[in-house]
Coordinates of C-alpha atoms and ligand atoms in Angstrom, one line a residue:
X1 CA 22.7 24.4 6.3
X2 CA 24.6 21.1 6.5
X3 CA 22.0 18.1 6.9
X4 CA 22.4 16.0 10.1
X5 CA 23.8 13.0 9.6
X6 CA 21.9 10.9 11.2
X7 CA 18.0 11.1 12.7
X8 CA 17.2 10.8 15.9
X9 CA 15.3 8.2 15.9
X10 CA 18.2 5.6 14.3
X11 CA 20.2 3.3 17.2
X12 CA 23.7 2.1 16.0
X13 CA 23.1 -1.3 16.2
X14 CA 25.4 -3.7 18.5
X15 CA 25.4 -6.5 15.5
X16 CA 25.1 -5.2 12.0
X17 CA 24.0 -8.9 11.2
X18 CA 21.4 -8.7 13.7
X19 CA 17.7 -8.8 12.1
X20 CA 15.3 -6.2 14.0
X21 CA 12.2 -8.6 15.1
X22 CA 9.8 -5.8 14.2
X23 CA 10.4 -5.7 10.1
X24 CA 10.8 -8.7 8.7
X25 CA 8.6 -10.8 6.7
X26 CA 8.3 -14.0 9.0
X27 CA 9.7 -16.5 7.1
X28 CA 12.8 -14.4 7.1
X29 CA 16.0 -16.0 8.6
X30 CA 20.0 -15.5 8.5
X31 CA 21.2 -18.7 9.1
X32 CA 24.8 -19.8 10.9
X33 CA 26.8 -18.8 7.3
X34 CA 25.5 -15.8 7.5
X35 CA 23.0 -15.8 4.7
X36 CA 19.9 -14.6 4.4
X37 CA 16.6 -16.8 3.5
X38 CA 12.9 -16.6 2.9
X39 CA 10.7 -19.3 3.6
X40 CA 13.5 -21.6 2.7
X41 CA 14.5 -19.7 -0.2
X42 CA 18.7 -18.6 -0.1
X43 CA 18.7 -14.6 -1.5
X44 CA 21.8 -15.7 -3.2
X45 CA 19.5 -18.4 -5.8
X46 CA 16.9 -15.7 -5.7
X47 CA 19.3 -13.0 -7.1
X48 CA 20.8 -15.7 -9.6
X49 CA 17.2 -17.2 -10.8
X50 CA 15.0 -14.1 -11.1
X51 CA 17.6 -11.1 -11.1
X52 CA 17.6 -8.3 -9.3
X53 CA 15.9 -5.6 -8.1
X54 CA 13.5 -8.4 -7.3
X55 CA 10.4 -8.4 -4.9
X56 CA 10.2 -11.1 -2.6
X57 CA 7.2 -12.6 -1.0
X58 CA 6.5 -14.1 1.9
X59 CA 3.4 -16.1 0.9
X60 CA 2.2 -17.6 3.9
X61 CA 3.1 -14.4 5.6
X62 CA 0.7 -12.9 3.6
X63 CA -1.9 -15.0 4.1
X64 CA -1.6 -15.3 7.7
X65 CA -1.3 -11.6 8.0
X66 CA -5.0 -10.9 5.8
X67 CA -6.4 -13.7 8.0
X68 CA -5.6 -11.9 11.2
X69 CA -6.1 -8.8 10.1
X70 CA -9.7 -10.1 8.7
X71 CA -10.5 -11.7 12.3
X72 CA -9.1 -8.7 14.0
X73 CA -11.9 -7.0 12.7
X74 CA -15.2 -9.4 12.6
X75 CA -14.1 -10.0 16.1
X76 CA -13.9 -6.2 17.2
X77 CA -17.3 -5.6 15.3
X78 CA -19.2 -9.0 17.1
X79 CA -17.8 -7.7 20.3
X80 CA -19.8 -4.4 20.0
X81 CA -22.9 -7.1 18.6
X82 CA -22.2 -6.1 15.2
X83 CA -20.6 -7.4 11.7
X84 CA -17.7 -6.1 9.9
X85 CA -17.0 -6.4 6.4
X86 CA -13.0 -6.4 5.1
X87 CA -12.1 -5.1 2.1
X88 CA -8.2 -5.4 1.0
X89 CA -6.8 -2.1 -0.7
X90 CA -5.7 -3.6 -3.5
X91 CA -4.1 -0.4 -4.8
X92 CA -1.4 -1.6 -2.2
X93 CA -0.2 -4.4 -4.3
X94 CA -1.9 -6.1 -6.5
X95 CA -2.1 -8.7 -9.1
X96 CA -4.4 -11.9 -9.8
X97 CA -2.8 -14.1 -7.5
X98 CA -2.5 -11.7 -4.6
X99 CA -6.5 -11.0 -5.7
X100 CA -6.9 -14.8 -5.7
X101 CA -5.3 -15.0 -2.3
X102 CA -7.5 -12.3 -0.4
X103 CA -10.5 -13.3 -2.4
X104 CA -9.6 -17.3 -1.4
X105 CA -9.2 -16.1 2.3
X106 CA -12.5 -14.2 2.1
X107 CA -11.4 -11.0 2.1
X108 CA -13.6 -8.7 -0.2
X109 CA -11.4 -6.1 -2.6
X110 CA -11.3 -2.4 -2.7
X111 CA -10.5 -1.0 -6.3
X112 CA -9.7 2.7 -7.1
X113 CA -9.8 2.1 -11.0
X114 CA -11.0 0.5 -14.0
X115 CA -7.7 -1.0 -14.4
X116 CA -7.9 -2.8 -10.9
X117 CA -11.1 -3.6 -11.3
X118 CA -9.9 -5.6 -14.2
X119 CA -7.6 -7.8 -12.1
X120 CA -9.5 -8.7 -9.9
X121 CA -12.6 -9.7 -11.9
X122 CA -9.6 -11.3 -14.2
X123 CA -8.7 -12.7 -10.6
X124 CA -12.2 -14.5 -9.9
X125 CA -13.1 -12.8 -7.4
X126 CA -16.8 -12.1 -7.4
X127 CA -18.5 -8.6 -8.7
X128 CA -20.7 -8.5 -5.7
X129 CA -17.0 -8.8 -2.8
X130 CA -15.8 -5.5 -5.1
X131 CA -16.0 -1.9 -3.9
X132 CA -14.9 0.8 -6.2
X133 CA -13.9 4.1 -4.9
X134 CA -12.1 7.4 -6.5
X135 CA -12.3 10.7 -7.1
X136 CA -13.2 11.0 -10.7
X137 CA -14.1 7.9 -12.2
X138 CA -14.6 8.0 -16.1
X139 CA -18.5 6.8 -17.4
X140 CA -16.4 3.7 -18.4
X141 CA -15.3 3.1 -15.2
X142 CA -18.7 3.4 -13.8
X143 CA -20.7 1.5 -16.1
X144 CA -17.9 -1.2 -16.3
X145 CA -18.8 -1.5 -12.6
X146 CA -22.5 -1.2 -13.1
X147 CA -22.0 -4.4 -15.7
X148 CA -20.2 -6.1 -13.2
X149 CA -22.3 -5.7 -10.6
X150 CA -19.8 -4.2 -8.0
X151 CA -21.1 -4.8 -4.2
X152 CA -20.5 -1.2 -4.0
X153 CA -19.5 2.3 -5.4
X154 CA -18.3 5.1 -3.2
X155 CA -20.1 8.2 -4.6
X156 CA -17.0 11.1 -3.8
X157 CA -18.7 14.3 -5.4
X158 CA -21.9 15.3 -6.5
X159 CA -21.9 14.9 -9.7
X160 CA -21.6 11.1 -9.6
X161 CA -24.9 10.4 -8.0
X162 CA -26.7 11.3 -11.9
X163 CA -23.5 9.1 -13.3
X164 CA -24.3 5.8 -11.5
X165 CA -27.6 6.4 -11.4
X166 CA -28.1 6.5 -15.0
X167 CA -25.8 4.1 -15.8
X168 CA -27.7 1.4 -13.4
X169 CA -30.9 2.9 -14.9
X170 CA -29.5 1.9 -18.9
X171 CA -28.8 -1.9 -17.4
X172 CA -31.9 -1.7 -14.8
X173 CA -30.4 -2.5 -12.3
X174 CA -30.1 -1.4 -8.7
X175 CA -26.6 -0.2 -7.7
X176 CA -25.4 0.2 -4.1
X177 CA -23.4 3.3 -3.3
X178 CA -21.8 4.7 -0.3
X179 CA -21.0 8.1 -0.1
X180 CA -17.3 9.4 0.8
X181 CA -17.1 12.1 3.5
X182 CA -14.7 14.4 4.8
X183 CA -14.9 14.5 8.1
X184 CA -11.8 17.1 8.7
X185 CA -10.4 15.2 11.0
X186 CA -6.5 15.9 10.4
X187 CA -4.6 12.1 10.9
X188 CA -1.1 12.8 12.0
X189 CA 0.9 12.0 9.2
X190 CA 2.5 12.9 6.1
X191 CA 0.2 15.9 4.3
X192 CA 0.2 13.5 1.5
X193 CA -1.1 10.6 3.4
X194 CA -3.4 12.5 5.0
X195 CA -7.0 12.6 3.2
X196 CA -9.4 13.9 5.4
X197 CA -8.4 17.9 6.4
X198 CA -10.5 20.2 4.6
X199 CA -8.1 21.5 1.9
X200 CA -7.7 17.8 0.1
X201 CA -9.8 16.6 -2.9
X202 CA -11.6 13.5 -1.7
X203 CA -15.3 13.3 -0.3
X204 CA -18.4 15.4 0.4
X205 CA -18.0 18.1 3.6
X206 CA -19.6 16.7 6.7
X207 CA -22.4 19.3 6.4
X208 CA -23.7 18.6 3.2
X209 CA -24.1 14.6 3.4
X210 CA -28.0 15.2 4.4
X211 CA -29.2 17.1 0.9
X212 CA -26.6 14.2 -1.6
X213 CA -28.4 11.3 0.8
X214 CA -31.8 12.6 0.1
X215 CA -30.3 12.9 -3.2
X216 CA -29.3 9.7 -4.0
X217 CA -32.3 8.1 -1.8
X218 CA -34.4 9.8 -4.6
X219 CA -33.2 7.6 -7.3
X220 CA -34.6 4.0 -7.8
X221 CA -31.8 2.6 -9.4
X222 CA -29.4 3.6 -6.7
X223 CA -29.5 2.3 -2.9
X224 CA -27.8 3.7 -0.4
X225 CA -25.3 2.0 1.8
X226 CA -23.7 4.5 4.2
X227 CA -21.2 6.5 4.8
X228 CA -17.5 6.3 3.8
X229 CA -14.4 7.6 5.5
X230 CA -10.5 7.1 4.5
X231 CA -8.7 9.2 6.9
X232 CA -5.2 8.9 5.8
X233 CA -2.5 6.3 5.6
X234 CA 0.7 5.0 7.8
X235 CA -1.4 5.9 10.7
X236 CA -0.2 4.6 14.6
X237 CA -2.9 6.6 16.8
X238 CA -6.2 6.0 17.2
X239 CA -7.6 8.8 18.5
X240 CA -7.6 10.4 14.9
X241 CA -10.3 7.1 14.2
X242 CA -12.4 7.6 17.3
X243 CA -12.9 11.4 16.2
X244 CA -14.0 10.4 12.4
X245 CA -16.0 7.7 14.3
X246 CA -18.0 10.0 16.0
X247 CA -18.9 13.0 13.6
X248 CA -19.5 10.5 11.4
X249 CA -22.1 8.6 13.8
X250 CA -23.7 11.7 14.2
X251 CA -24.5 12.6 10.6
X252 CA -25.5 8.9 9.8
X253 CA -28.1 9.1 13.2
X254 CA -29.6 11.9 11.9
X255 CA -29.6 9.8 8.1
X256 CA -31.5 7.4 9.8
X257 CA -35.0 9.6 10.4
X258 CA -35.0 9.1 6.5
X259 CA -34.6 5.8 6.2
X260 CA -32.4 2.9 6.3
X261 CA -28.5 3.3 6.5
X262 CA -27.2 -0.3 7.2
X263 CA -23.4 0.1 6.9
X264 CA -20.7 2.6 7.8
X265 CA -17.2 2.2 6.1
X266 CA -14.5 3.7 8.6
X267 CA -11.5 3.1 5.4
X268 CA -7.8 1.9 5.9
X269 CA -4.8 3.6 6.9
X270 CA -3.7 1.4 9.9
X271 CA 0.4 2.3 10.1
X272 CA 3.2 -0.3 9.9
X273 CA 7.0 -0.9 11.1
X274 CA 9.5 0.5 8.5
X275 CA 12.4 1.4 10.9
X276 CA 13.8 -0.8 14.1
X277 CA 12.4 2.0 16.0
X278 CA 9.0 2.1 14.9
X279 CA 6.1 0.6 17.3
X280 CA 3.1 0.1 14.7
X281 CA 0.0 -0.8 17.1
X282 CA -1.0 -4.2 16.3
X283 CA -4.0 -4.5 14.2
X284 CA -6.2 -6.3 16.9
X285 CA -5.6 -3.1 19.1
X286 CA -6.5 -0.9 16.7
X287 CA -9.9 -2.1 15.9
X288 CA -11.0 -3.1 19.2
X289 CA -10.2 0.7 19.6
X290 CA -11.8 1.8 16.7
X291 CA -15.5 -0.8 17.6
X292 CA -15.4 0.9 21.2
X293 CA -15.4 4.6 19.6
X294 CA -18.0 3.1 17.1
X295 CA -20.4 1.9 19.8
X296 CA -19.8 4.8 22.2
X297 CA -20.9 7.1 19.8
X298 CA -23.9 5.4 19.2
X299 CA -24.9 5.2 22.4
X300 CA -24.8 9.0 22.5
X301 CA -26.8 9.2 19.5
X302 CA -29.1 6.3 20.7
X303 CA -28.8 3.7 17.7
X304 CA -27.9 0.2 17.1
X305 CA -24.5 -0.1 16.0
X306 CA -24.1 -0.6 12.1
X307 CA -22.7 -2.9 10.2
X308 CA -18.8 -1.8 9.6
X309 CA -16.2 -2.0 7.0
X310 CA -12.5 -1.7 6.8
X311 CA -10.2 -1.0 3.9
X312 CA -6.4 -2.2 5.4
X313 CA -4.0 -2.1 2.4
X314 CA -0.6 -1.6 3.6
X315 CA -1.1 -3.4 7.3
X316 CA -1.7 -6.7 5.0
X317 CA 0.7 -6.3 2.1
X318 CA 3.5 -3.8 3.7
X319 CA 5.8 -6.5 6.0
X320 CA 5.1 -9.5 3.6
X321 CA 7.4 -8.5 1.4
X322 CA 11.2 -7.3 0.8
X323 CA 13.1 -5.8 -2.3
X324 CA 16.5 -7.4 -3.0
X325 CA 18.8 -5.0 -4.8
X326 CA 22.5 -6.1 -5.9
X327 CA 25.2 -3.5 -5.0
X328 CA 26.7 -1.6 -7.6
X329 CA 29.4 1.4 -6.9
X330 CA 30.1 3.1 -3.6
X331 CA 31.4 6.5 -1.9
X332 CA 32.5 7.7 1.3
X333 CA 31.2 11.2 0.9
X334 CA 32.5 14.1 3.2
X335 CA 29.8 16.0 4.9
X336 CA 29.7 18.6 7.3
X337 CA 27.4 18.1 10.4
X338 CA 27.1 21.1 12.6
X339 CA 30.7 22.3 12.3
X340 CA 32.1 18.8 12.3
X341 CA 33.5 16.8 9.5
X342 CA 31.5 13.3 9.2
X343 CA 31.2 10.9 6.5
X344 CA 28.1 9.0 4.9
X345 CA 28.8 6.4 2.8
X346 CA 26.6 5.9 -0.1
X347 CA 26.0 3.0 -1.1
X348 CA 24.6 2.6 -4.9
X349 CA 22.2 -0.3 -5.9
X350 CA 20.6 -1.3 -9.2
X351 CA 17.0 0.0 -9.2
X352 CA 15.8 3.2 -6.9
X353 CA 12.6 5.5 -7.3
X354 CA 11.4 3.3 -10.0
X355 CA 11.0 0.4 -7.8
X356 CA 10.6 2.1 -4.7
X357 CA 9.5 5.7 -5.2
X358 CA 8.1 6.3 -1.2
X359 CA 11.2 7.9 -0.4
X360 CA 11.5 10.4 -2.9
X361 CA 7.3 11.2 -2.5
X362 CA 7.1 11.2 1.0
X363 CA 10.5 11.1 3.0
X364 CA 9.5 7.6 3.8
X365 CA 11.8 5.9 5.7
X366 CA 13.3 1.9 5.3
X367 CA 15.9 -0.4 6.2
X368 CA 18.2 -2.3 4.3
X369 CA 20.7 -5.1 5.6
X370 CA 23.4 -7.0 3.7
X371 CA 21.6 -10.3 3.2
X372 CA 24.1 -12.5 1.3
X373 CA 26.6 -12.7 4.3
X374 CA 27.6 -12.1 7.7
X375 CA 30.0 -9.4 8.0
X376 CA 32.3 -8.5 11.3
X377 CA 32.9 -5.1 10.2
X378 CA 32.0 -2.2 12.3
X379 CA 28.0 -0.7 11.3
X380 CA 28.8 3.1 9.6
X381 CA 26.0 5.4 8.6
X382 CA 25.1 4.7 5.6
X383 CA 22.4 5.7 2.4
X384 CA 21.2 3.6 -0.4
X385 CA 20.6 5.7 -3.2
X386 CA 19.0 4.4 -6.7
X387 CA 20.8 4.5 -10.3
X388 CA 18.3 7.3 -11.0
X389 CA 19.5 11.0 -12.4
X390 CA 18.2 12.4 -9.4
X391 CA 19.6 13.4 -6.6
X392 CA 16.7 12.8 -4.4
X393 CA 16.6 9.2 -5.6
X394 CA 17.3 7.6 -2.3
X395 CA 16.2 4.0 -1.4
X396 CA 17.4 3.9 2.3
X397 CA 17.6 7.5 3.7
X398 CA 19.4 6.3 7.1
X399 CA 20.7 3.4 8.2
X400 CA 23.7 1.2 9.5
X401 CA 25.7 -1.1 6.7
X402 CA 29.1 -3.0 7.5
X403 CA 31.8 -1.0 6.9
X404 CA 33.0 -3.6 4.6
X405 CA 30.1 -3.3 2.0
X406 CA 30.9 -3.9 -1.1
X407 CA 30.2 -4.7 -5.0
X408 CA 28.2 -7.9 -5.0
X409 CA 26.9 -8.0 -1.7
X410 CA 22.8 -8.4 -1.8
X411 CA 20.9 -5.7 0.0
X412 CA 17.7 -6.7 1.4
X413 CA 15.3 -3.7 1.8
X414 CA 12.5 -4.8 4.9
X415 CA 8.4 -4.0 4.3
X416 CA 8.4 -2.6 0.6
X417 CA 5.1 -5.0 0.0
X418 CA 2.9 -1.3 0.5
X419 CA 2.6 0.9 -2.4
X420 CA 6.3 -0.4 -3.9
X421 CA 5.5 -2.3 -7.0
X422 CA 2.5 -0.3 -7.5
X423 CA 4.3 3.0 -7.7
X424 CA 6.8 1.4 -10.0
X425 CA 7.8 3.1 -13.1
X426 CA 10.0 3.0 -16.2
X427 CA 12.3 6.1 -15.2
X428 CA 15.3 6.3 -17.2
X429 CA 13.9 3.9 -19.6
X430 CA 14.6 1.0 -16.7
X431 CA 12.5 -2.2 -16.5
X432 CA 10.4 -2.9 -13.9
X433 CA 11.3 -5.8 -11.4
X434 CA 9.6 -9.0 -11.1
X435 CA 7.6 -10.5 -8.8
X436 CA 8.5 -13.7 -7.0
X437 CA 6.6 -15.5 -3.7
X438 CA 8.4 -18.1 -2.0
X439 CA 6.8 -20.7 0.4
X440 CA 7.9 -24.1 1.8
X441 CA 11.3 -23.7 0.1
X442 CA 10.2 -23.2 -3.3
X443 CA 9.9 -19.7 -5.2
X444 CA 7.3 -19.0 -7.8
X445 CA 7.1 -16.1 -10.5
X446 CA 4.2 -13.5 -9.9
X447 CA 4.8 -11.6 -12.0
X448 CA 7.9 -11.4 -14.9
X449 CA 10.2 -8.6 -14.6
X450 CA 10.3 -6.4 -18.2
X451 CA 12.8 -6.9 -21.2
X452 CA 13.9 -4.3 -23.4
X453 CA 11.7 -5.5 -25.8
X454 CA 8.7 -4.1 -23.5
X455 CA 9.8 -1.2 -23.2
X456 CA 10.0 -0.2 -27.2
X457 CA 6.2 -1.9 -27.2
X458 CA 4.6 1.3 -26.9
X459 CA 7.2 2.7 -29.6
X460 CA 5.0 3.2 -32.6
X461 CA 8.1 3.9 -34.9
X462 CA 10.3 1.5 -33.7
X463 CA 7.3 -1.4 -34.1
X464 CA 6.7 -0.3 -37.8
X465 CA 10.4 -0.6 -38.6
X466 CA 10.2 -3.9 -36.5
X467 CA 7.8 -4.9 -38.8
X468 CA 9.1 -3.8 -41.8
X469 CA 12.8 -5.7 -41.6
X470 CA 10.7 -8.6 -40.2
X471 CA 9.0 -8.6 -43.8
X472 CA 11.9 -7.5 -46.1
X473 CA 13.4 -10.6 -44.2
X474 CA 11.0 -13.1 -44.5
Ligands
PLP501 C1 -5.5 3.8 0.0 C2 -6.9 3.5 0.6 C3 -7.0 2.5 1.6 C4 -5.9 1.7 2.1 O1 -5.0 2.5 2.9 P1 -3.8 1.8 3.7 O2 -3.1 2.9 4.4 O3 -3.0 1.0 2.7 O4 -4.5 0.9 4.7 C5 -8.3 2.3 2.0 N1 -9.4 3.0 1.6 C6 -9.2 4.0 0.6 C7 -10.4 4.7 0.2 C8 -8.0 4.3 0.1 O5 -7.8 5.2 -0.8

């Protein structure tokens, strides 16, 4: 079977040097020499001052972007005459400054594991604006939490109930927990992405939520919340929403005979632009869609709207930021499409899965554009592929690059602020890129990118022979 050489989906642009006004970070501009800048910053001085790979922020992109989506929210909630509580994903992207940025903008934090919870209590962002979800936390984990004093702690099996509750019973204290449920609603995207059909590991089924609730309502040193959902990720339709909304407005009416149930946490997963020919709904949209199914469904059951919580990641993080990759080698590779010859042209840069591993996991799909200068040569299809020894190490499955693409030119790779950097690895024994943001024409190191020298830290042989010349030496 020969592969098709290009999608659907992908339009041969009219100007190669056009920027598609759906993708890129805002402070993103080619100005009238052709380069590429973000928020003031040439990708040229970038490339020369921090390297590349490199990720690029757009800080006041992000901010803007977890202050709208924030609003989008409280607003949607107070129009149903209720509150909603924001909590930003940090698996998404994270560090302490991004954690001092959402926490500054007064976004609370969602944290999966110990080691996030770290950062952003390293971060300063108070235990009480934490929530810690997961399906299998380690008693560290927990009782770290518990220390803390974490605002919340989804409870995602049965098991943990006795876990938090003993651990806030050793400190005396009072934890609050949610519980995670699967609701089976099946969100139409990848089967990765999606965590709510049946067959997945996360949550509690729908039908035994009553017996953990009386469960957990049993123990004095826990108190109950509400109900979590996380349906799935990368998602553009609500309907998938308004469904969880309302099986799970009907288990937590039924909580209520038994006492209180003051919040329900409906999770993240709103989708985002990564092609010119994607039409992500805008955030606003999607939770005034989302309050409606909320309030219609507890009309049916005859309640008062709870309070609600949302867990954006990607819809914050995702457009904010860009990867810049230097290009390395190139081929014009002979394929066959159908029964015709064609020709892709791959196009090699100097980082791949470990920087950006979506591709490979999920057959995500981006777009790159040459961002160092204009070209006038005609747009060919063409792939970015990684320095990886993989052949399914592709950056850029599809899209158009100047024909005249060559050695040199910087590659700019549009929304890789989602689950990018945080999927990172050290493949092949490569270093990981740094982190840069860049606002009001200045450009400010994150986060370093690693040395060789990190990567023989872990190296117990090599650090005892380190050791040992350093002493015959001295
Ligand atoms: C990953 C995750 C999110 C964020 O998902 P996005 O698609 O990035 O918005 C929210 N809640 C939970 C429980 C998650 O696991």
């Amino acid at each position: 079977m020969s592969e098709k050489l290009i999608p659907d989906w992908l339009e041969k642009p009219t100007d190669v040097n056009a920027l598609a006004p759906n993708l890129w970070p805002q402070h993103f501009k080619r100005d009238s020499t052709g380069e590429v800048s973000i928020a003031g910053v040439a990708v040229d001085s970038l490339a020369t001052e921090f390297g590349t790979p490199l990720f690029v922020i757009d800080e006041d992109d992000f901010r803007s972007r977890a202050t709208f989506v924030k609003k989008a929210f409280e607003a949607a909630a107070a129009e149903i005459g209720t509150e909603a509580k924001v909590y930003y994903a940090s698996k998404v992207f994270l560090n302490t400054e991004i954690a001092s940025w959402v926490n500054d903008l007064g976004l609370n934090i969602d944290v999966a594991t110990g080691g996030e919870l770290a950062v952003a209590l390293a971060a300063g962002v108070p235990a009480e604006r934490i929530g810690l979800h997961g399906n299998n936390k380690s008693l560290y984990e927990i009782g770290r939490a518990v220390t803390a004093g974490v605002g919340a702690i989804v409870i995602d099996s049965e098991i943990e109930i006795e876990r938090i509750a003993s651990a806030a019973g050793a400190q005396d204290k009072v934890q609050p927990v949610r519980l995670r449920v699967n609701t089976g609603v099946h969100a139409h995207t990848h089967e990765f992405l999606a965590t709510a059909r049946e067959d997945q590991k996360f949550g509690i089924a729908l039908a035994d939520v009553p017996a953990l609730v009386a469960k957990i309502r049993s123990h004095s040193h826990l108190r109950f919340l509400g109900l979590h959902s996380h349906i799935g990720s990368q998602i553009f339709k609500a309907d998938a929403f308004e469904e969880a909304a309302d099986r799970l407005i009907e288990v937590h009416a039924q909580l209520l005979a038994a006492g209180d149930v003051p919040e329900l946490n409906l999770g993240g997963g709103f989708g985002i632009n990564y092609t010119p020919a994607d039409r992500a709904p805008v955030v606003a949209d999607f939770a005034r869609l989302l309050a409606a199914a909320v309030a219609k469904a507890c009309k049916k059951q005859g309640i008062k709207a709870p309070k609600l919580a949302f867990e954006p990641g990607r819809v914050i993080a995702g457009p904010t930021t860009v990867t810049l990759y230097t290009v390395g080698t190139i081929k014009d590779v002979q394929i066959t499409e159908g029964s015709i010859p064609a020709v892709r042209k791959y196009v090699s840069v100097d980082g791949g899965m470990s920087d950006n591993l979506r591709t490979a996991l999920y057959q995500a799909d981006y777009t790159a554009i040459v961002a160092s200068r204009h070209s006038d040569a005609a747009p060919v299809v063409s792939r970015v592929v990684g320095k990886h020894c993989e052949s399914g190490d592709i950056v850029v499955r599809d899209s158009y690059l100047p024909s005249d693409i060559g050695a040199t030119d910087i590659l700019a790779v549009a929304a890789t602020g989602a689950y990018c950097y945080s999927l990172a690895s050290n493949y092949n024994f490569v270093t990981r890129p740094p982190v840069v943001a860049v606002r009001n024409g200045k450009a400010r190191l994150l986060v370093r990118g690693e040395t060789e020298a990190d990567l023989f830290s872990r190296d117990v042989k090599y650090q005892q022979e380190l050791q040992q010349n350093g002493k015959a030496k001295s």
